[in-house]
GROMACS .gro file of N, CA and C in nm:
model
  381
    1MET      N    1   1.433   1.708   0.002
    1MET     CA    2   1.376   1.651   0.118
    1MET      C    3   1.449   1.584   0.095
    2GLU      N    4   1.504   1.417   0.178
    2GLU     CA    5   1.554   1.343   0.158
    2GLU      C    6   1.402   1.242   0.242
    3HIS      N    7   1.334   1.177   0.188
    3HIS     CA    8   1.210   1.086   0.158
    3HIS      C    9   1.259   0.996   0.277
    4LYS      N   10   1.283   0.935   0.471
    4LYS     CA   11   1.279   0.804   0.472
    4LYS      C   12   1.192   0.685   0.474
    5LEU      N   13   1.208   0.581   0.460
    5LEU     CA   14   1.213   0.472   0.513
    5LEU      C   15   1.081   0.441   0.696
    6PRO      N   16   0.920   0.440   0.623
    6PRO     CA   17   0.876   0.445   0.774
    6PRO      C   18   0.829   0.417   0.818
    7GLU      N   19   0.834   0.404   1.017
    7GLU     CA   20   0.845   0.297   1.106
    7GLU      C   21   0.686   0.237   1.057
    8LEU      N   22   0.748   0.087   1.085
    8LEU     CA   23   0.552   0.045   1.082
    8LEU      C   24   0.505   0.053   1.234
    9PRO      N   25   0.351   0.019   1.210
    9PRO     CA   26   0.320   0.055   1.271
    9PRO      C   27   0.336  -0.035   1.420
   10TYR      N   28   0.413  -0.116   1.421
   10TYR     CA   29   0.300  -0.310   1.490
   10TYR      C   30   0.462  -0.342   1.491
   11THR      N   31   0.467  -0.431   1.551
   11THR     CA   32   0.641  -0.567   1.512
   11THR      C   33   0.664  -0.632   1.442
   12LYS      N   34   0.713  -0.713   1.363
   12LYS     CA   35   0.786  -0.736   1.266
   12LYS      C   36   0.684  -0.919   1.206
   13ASP      N   37   0.585  -0.906   1.352
   13ASP     CA   38   0.646  -1.015   1.349
   13ASP      C   39   0.453  -1.073   1.471
   14ALA      N   40   0.441  -0.920   1.379
   14ALA     CA   41   0.306  -0.877   1.513
   14ALA      C   42   0.184  -0.940   1.399
   15LEU      N   43   0.165  -0.990   1.305
   15LEU     CA   44   0.057  -1.009   1.132
   15LEU      C   45   0.064  -1.145   1.115
   16SER      N   46   0.184  -1.220   1.246
   16SER     CA   47   0.155  -1.374   1.203
   16SER      C   48   0.026  -1.488   1.233
   17PRO      N   49  -0.034  -1.541   1.186
   17PRO     CA   50   0.032  -1.646   1.059
   17PRO      C   51   0.009  -1.543   0.950
   18ASN      N   52  -0.115  -1.417   0.925
   18ASN     CA   53  -0.170  -1.394   0.816
   18ASN      C   54   0.028  -1.421   0.674
   19ILE      N   55   0.044  -1.344   0.814
   19ILE     CA   56   0.122  -1.247   0.729
   19ILE      C   57   0.312  -1.352   0.815
   20SER      N   58   0.372  -1.367   0.717
   20SER     CA   59   0.514  -1.431   0.861
   20SER      C   60   0.609  -1.291   0.836
   21ALA      N   61   0.733  -1.289   0.988
   21ALA     CA   62   0.768  -1.240   1.018
   21ALA      C   63   0.823  -1.124   0.870
   22GLU      N   64   0.966  -1.339   0.862
   22GLU     CA   65   0.995  -1.329   0.777
   22GLU      C   66   1.009  -1.248   0.569
   23THR      N   67   0.869  -1.274   0.591
   23THR     CA   68   0.765  -1.138   0.438
   23THR      C   69   0.733  -1.050   0.428
   24LEU      N   70   0.674  -1.029   0.603
   24LEU     CA   71   0.723  -0.885   0.632
   24LEU      C   72   0.856  -0.810   0.631
   25GLU      N   73   0.957  -0.903   0.665
   25GLU     CA   74   1.070  -0.795   0.668
   25GLU      C   75   1.123  -0.853   0.519
   26TYR      N   76   1.119  -0.887   0.427
   26TYR     CA   77   1.154  -0.964   0.260
   26TYR      C   78   1.039  -0.793   0.196
   27HIS      N   79   0.984  -0.779   0.243
   27HIS     CA   80   0.834  -0.690   0.171
   27HIS      C   81   0.915  -0.536   0.245
   28TYR      N   82   0.878  -0.522   0.311
   28TYR     CA   83   0.916  -0.357   0.389
   28TYR      C   84   1.079  -0.341   0.385
   29GLY      N   85   1.119  -0.414   0.374
   29GLY     CA   86   1.287  -0.364   0.415
   29GLY      C   87   1.333  -0.479   0.263
   30LYS      N   88   1.284  -0.490   0.256
   30LYS     CA   89   1.388  -0.531   0.085
   30LYS      C   90   1.334  -0.416  -0.014
   31HIS      N   91   1.168  -0.457  -0.058
   31HIS     CA   92   1.050  -0.392  -0.161
   31HIS      C   93   1.070  -0.226  -0.136
   32HIS      N   94   0.989  -0.241  -0.001
   32HIS     CA   95   0.962  -0.085   0.026
   32HIS      C   96   1.043   0.025   0.046
   33LYS      N   97   1.165  -0.042   0.117
   33LYS     CA   98   1.290   0.070   0.159
   33LYS      C   99   1.336   0.091  -0.012
   34THR      N  100   1.419  -0.008  -0.039
   34THR     CA  101   1.373   0.000  -0.277
   34THR      C  102   1.326   0.107  -0.288
   35TYR      N  103   1.204   0.098  -0.298
   35TYR     CA  104   1.172   0.197  -0.377
   35TYR      C  105   1.210   0.385  -0.270
   36VAL      N  106   1.196   0.377  -0.147
   36VAL     CA  107   1.219   0.491  -0.113
   36VAL      C  108   1.322   0.550  -0.120
   37ASP      N  109   1.494   0.445  -0.151
   37ASP     CA  110   1.586   0.467  -0.237
   37ASP      C  111   1.680   0.555  -0.370
   38ASN      N  112   1.518   0.438  -0.372
   38ASN     CA  113   1.521   0.503  -0.555
   38ASN      C  114   1.507   0.602  -0.558
   39VAL      N  115   1.382   0.684  -0.548
   39VAL     CA  116   1.289   0.794  -0.438
   39VAL      C  117   1.390   0.884  -0.454
   40ASN      N  118   1.523   0.895  -0.345
   40ASN     CA  119   1.537   0.974  -0.293
   40ASN      C  120   1.655   1.062  -0.390
   41ARG      N  121   1.748   0.892  -0.427
   41ARG     CA  122   1.832   0.918  -0.575
   41ARG      C  123   1.756   0.948  -0.693
   42LEU      N  124   1.583   0.879  -0.705
   42LEU     CA  125   1.627   0.976  -0.891
   42LEU      C  126   1.574   1.146  -0.905
   43ILE      N  127   1.542   1.145  -0.751
   43ILE     CA  128   1.493   1.358  -0.734
   43ILE      C  129   1.604   1.403  -0.739
   44ALA      N  130   1.713   1.382  -0.671
   44ALA     CA  131   1.767   1.467  -0.660
   44ALA      C  132   1.882   1.493  -0.741
   45GLY      N  133   1.844   1.641  -0.759
   45GLY     CA  134   1.873   1.737  -0.850
   45GLY      C  135   1.759   1.831  -0.930
   46THR      N  136   1.677   1.748  -0.904
   46THR     CA  137   1.539   1.772  -1.025
   46THR      C  138   1.425   1.857  -0.909
   47GLU      N  139   1.320   1.967  -1.006
   47GLU     CA  140   1.238   1.975  -0.928
   47GLU      C  141   1.164   1.914  -0.843
   48PHE      N  142   1.146   1.818  -0.865
   48PHE     CA  143   1.116   1.743  -0.774
   48PHE      C  144   1.115   1.669  -0.586
   49GLU      N  145   1.303   1.780  -0.523
   49GLU     CA  146   1.336   1.747  -0.439
   49GLU      C  147   1.359   1.807  -0.328
   50ASN      N  148   1.265   1.877  -0.280
   50ASN     CA  149   1.258   1.896  -0.189
   50ASN      C  150   1.074   1.949  -0.195
   51LEU      N  151   1.009   1.828  -0.240
   51LEU     CA  152   0.861   1.810  -0.255
   51LEU      C  153   0.847   1.715  -0.140
   52ALA      N  154   0.747   1.706  -0.094
   52ALA     CA  155   0.647   1.574  -0.063
   52ALA      C  156   0.576   1.457  -0.097
   53LEU      N  157   0.573   1.402  -0.094
   53LEU     CA  158   0.606   1.216  -0.132
   53LEU      C  159   0.443   1.255  -0.260
   54GLU      N  160   0.374   1.311  -0.126
   54GLU     CA  161   0.259   1.340  -0.206
   54GLU      C  162   0.243   1.354  -0.291
   55ASP      N  163   0.347   1.518  -0.341
   55ASP     CA  164   0.312   1.587  -0.461
   55ASP      C  165   0.405   1.504  -0.575
   56ILE      N  166   0.475   1.510  -0.520
   56ILE     CA  167   0.599   1.358  -0.626
   56ILE      C  168   0.496   1.302  -0.702
   57VAL      N  169   0.348   1.225  -0.605
   57VAL     CA  170   0.294   1.124  -0.710
   57VAL      C  171   0.188   1.231  -0.762
   58LYS      N  172   0.168   1.386  -0.713
   58LYS     CA  173   0.028   1.343  -0.824
   58LYS      C  174   0.127   1.468  -0.902
   59LYS      N  175   0.293   1.428  -0.951
   59LYS     CA  176   0.321   1.598  -1.038
   59LYS      C  177   0.408   1.517  -1.125
   60ALA      N  178   0.459   1.348  -1.087
   60ALA     CA  179   0.537   1.328  -1.111
   60ALA      C  180   0.495   1.228  -1.328
   61SER      N  181   0.625   1.183  -1.345
   61SER     CA  182   0.569   1.052  -1.480
   61SER      C  183   0.665   0.984  -1.455
   62GLY      N  184   0.635   0.869  -1.516
   62GLY     CA  185   0.795   0.793  -1.595
   62GLY      C  186   0.851   0.711  -1.419
   63GLY      N  187   0.972   0.700  -1.464
   63GLY     CA  188   1.040   0.559  -1.304
   63GLY      C  189   1.049   0.659  -1.151
   64ILE      N  190   1.022   0.848  -1.193
   64ILE     CA  191   1.022   0.879  -1.037
   64ILE      C  192   0.904   0.865  -1.018
   65PHE      N  193   0.760   0.878  -1.076
   65PHE     CA  194   0.631   0.833  -1.053
   65PHE      C  195   0.586   0.633  -0.935
   66ASN      N  196   0.654   0.558  -1.122
   66ASN     CA  197   0.614   0.510  -1.093
   66ASN      C  198   0.719   0.414  -0.846
   67ASN      N  199   0.840   0.493  -0.853
   67ASN     CA  200   0.945   0.476  -0.770
   67ASN      C  201   0.861   0.486  -0.627
   68ALA      N  202   0.800   0.598  -0.663
   68ALA     CA  203   0.733   0.801  -0.506
   68ALA      C  204   0.549   0.656  -0.546
   69ALA      N  205   0.477   0.600  -0.586
   69ALA     CA  206   0.376   0.597  -0.621
   69ALA      C  207   0.401   0.437  -0.550
   70GLN      N  208   0.481   0.360  -0.511
   70GLN     CA  209   0.504   0.241  -0.467
   70GLN      C  210   0.536   0.319  -0.287
   71VAL      N  211   0.578   0.392  -0.346
   71VAL     CA  212   0.684   0.438  -0.156
   71VAL      C  213   0.535   0.393  -0.127
   72TRP      N  214   0.404   0.576  -0.176
   72TRP     CA  215   0.307   0.583  -0.068
   72TRP      C  216   0.252   0.391  -0.079
   73ASN      N  217   0.150   0.346  -0.145
   73ASN     CA  218   0.082   0.226  -0.159
   73ASN      C  219   0.171   0.203  -0.028
   74HIS      N  220   0.304   0.103  -0.041
   74HIS     CA  221   0.336   0.013   0.116
   74HIS      C  222   0.325   0.163   0.245
   75THR      N  223   0.330   0.232   0.216
   75THR     CA  224   0.322   0.269   0.266
   75THR      C  225   0.166   0.287   0.370
   76PHE      N  226   0.047   0.304   0.304
   76PHE     CA  227  -0.103   0.322   0.260
   76PHE      C  228  -0.088   0.161   0.328
   77TYR      N  229  -0.040   0.063   0.232
   77TYR     CA  230  -0.075  -0.129   0.308
   77TYR      C  231  -0.062  -0.093   0.469
   78TRP      N  232   0.128  -0.074   0.448
   78TRP     CA  233   0.139  -0.142   0.663
   78TRP      C  234   0.065  -0.062   0.713
   79ASN      N  235  -0.002   0.048   0.685
   79ASN     CA  236  -0.095   0.108   0.781
   79ASN      C  237  -0.195   0.094   0.742
   80CYS      N  238  -0.311  -0.006   0.692
   80CYS     CA  239  -0.402  -0.054   0.600
   80CYS      C  240  -0.422  -0.188   0.725
   81LEU      N  241  -0.285  -0.252   0.759
   81LEU     CA  242  -0.303  -0.354   0.794
   81LEU      C  243  -0.261  -0.365   0.963
   82SER      N  244  -0.346  -0.478   1.102
   82SER     CA  245  -0.366  -0.428   1.166
   82SER      C  246  -0.321  -0.645   1.211
   83PRO      N  247  -0.231  -0.599   1.363
   83PRO     CA  248  -0.308  -0.715   1.417
   83PRO      C  249  -0.398  -0.817   1.494
   84LYS      N  250  -0.516  -0.712   1.541
   84LYS     CA  251  -0.645  -0.764   1.567
   84LYS      C  252  -0.726  -0.758   1.424
   85GLY      N  253  -0.648  -0.709   1.355
   85GLY     CA  254  -0.849  -0.700   1.223
   85GLY      C  255  -0.842  -0.826   1.181
   86GLY      N  256  -0.988  -0.808   1.106
   86GLY     CA  257  -1.001  -0.878   1.035
   86GLY      C  258  -1.092  -0.984   1.065
   87GLY      N  259  -1.230  -1.015   0.952
   87GLY     CA  260  -1.274  -1.063   0.992
   87GLY      C  261  -1.435  -0.964   0.896
   88GLU      N  262  -1.520  -0.921   0.920
   88GLU     CA  263  -1.649  -0.873   0.799
   88GLU      C  264  -1.736  -0.770   0.909
   89PRO      N  265  -1.693  -0.698   0.831
   89PRO     CA  266  -1.740  -0.518   0.846
   89PRO      C  267  -1.852  -0.488   0.960
   90THR      N  268  -1.903  -0.441   1.015
   90THR     CA  269  -2.020  -0.411   1.041
   90THR      C  270  -2.081  -0.280   1.039
   91GLY      N  271  -2.182  -0.298   1.106
   91GLY     CA  272  -2.258  -0.148   1.101
   91GLY      C  273  -2.273  -0.113   0.898
   92ALA      N  274  -2.234   0.070   0.891
   92ALA     CA  275  -2.312   0.117   0.764
   92ALA      C  276  -2.209   0.049   0.705
   93LEU      N  277  -2.041  -0.009   0.689
   93LEU     CA  278  -2.003  -0.064   0.574
   93LEU      C  279  -2.065  -0.190   0.544
   94ALA      N  280  -2.077  -0.244   0.658
   94ALA     CA  281  -2.171  -0.378   0.620
   94ALA      C  282  -2.285  -0.400   0.546
   95SER      N  283  -2.268  -0.317   0.607
   95SER     CA  284  -2.470  -0.242   0.520
   95SER      C  285  -2.500  -0.198   0.340
   96ALA      N  286  -2.347  -0.082   0.359
   96ALA     CA  287  -2.385  -0.065   0.223
   96ALA      C  288  -2.306  -0.102   0.132
   97ILE      N  289  -2.201  -0.219   0.210
   97ILE     CA  290  -2.155  -0.380   0.109
   97ILE      C  291  -2.299  -0.420   0.032
   98ALA      N  292  -2.381  -0.512   0.175
   98ALA     CA  293  -2.468  -0.547   0.141
   98ALA      C  294  -2.590  -0.503   0.021
   99ARG      N  295  -2.615  -0.392   0.066
   99ARG     CA  296  -2.656  -0.241  -0.041
   99ARG      C  297  -2.572  -0.303  -0.171
  100ASP      N  298  -2.477  -0.295  -0.173
  100ASP     CA  299  -2.380  -0.248  -0.324
  100ASP      C  300  -2.367  -0.395  -0.382
  101PHE      N  301  -2.356  -0.469  -0.326
  101PHE     CA  302  -2.267  -0.608  -0.394
  101PHE      C  303  -2.337  -0.758  -0.339
  102GLY      N  304  -2.411  -0.699  -0.249
  102GLY     CA  305  -2.539  -0.762  -0.224
  102GLY      C  306  -2.503  -0.928  -0.127
  103SER      N  307  -2.352  -0.955  -0.099
  103SER     CA  308  -2.311  -0.986   0.107
  103SER      C  309  -2.174  -0.932   0.057
  104PHE      N  310  -2.153  -0.955   0.190
  104PHE     CA  311  -1.996  -0.956   0.185
  104PHE      C  312  -1.850  -1.058   0.142
  105THR      N  313  -1.955  -1.157   0.100
  105THR     CA  314  -1.881  -1.298  -0.021
  105THR      C  315  -1.903  -1.237  -0.153
  106GLN      N  316  -2.015  -1.178  -0.201
  106GLN     CA  317  -2.002  -1.096  -0.345
  106GLN      C  318  -1.887  -0.991  -0.345
  107PHE      N  319  -1.865  -0.853  -0.270
  107PHE     CA  320  -1.815  -0.842  -0.244
  107PHE      C  321  -1.676  -0.877  -0.281
  108LYS      N  322  -1.639  -0.968  -0.202
  108LYS     CA  323  -1.460  -1.028  -0.210
  108LYS      C  324  -1.468  -1.082  -0.361
  109GLU      N  325  -1.527  -1.131  -0.382
  109GLU     CA  326  -1.521  -1.224  -0.550
  109GLU      C  327  -1.532  -1.099  -0.616
  110LYS      N  328  -1.550  -0.945  -0.563
  110LYS     CA  329  -1.588  -0.920  -0.727
  110LYS      C  330  -1.454  -0.794  -0.714
  111PHE      N  331  -1.431  -0.774  -0.579
  111PHE     CA  332  -1.325  -0.685  -0.560
  111PHE      C  333  -1.189  -0.821  -0.550
  112THR      N  334  -1.173  -0.905  -0.573
  112THR     CA  335  -1.029  -1.015  -0.604
  112THR      C  336  -1.065  -1.003  -0.683
  113ASN      N  337  -1.167  -1.022  -0.768
  113ASN     CA  338  -1.097  -0.993  -0.999
  113ASN      C  339  -1.117  -0.907  -1.024
  114ALA      N  340  -1.129  -0.781  -0.993
  114ALA     CA  341  -1.080  -0.642  -1.009
  114ALA      C  342  -0.954  -0.670  -0.982
  115ALA      N  343  -0.862  -0.679  -0.854
  115ALA     CA  344  -0.698  -0.691  -0.759
  115ALA      C  345  -0.639  -0.803  -0.898
  116VAL      N  346  -0.695  -0.885  -0.930
  116VAL     CA  347  -0.590  -1.006  -1.005
  116VAL      C  348  -0.635  -0.963  -1.158
  117THR      N  349  -0.656  -0.900  -1.171
  117THR     CA  350  -0.662  -0.888  -1.361
  117THR      C  351  -0.671  -0.757  -1.354
  118LEU      N  352  -0.576  -0.697  -1.311
  118LEU     CA  353  -0.468  -0.546  -1.292
  118LEU      C  354  -0.342  -0.609  -1.365
  119PHE      N  355  -0.266  -0.580  -1.433
  119PHE     CA  356  -0.217  -0.548  -1.524
  119PHE      C  357  -0.108  -0.586  -1.440
  120GLY      N  358   0.005  -0.634  -1.409
  120GLY     CA  359   0.125  -0.649  -1.347
  120GLY      C  360   0.145  -0.702  -1.262
  121SER      N  361   0.174  -0.571  -1.157
  121SER     CA  362   0.151  -0.635  -1.093
  121SER      C  363   0.134  -0.470  -0.988
  122GLY      N  364  -0.031  -0.458  -1.023
  122GLY     CA  365  -0.053  -0.347  -0.951
  122GLY      C  366  -0.132  -0.320  -0.789
  123TRP      N  367  -0.213  -0.213  -0.760
  123TRP     CA  368  -0.299  -0.248  -0.693
  123TRP      C  369  -0.413  -0.185  -0.649
  124ALA      N  370  -0.475  -0.311  -0.570
  124ALA     CA  371  -0.674  -0.277  -0.597
  124ALA      C  372  -0.681  -0.230  -0.437
  125TRP      N  373  -0.781  -0.074  -0.374
  125TRP     CA  374  -0.741  -0.023  -0.314
  125TRP      C  375  -0.878   0.018  -0.319
  126LEU      N  376  -0.966  -0.031  -0.178
  126LEU     CA  377  -1.140   0.021  -0.181
  126LEU      C  378  -1.080   0.153  -0.066
  127VAL      N  379  -1.195   0.226  -0.156
  127VAL     CA  380  -1.134   0.375  -0.012
  127VAL      C  381  -1.235   0.455  -0.028
   0.00000   0.00000   0.00000
């Protein structure tokens, strides 16, 4: 199964001024695409060749895992962003953050610290 670079859910300039079209194109069109190309090259002729991306991430190790995980992370990231997004959460999520962290500001500080103290260029997800 050939894995493909997924379409973005918005135009490349839709996230500006937070993320410029140039920056988005660089990360989507270069980094993300390179990971997709690497996965396809690395899985050719292996037990992973016909697996869905999520199954590769669950079962692989080494270079196959690293590239498949980067494809998944980038895809998830692009789909979490929204041209009209932003601002503080409301409702049940805001209440849970206030309960568990004291305030949205304190949550952002702790989350940012968790992200910037990762080794290398890792990902930090709030799920």
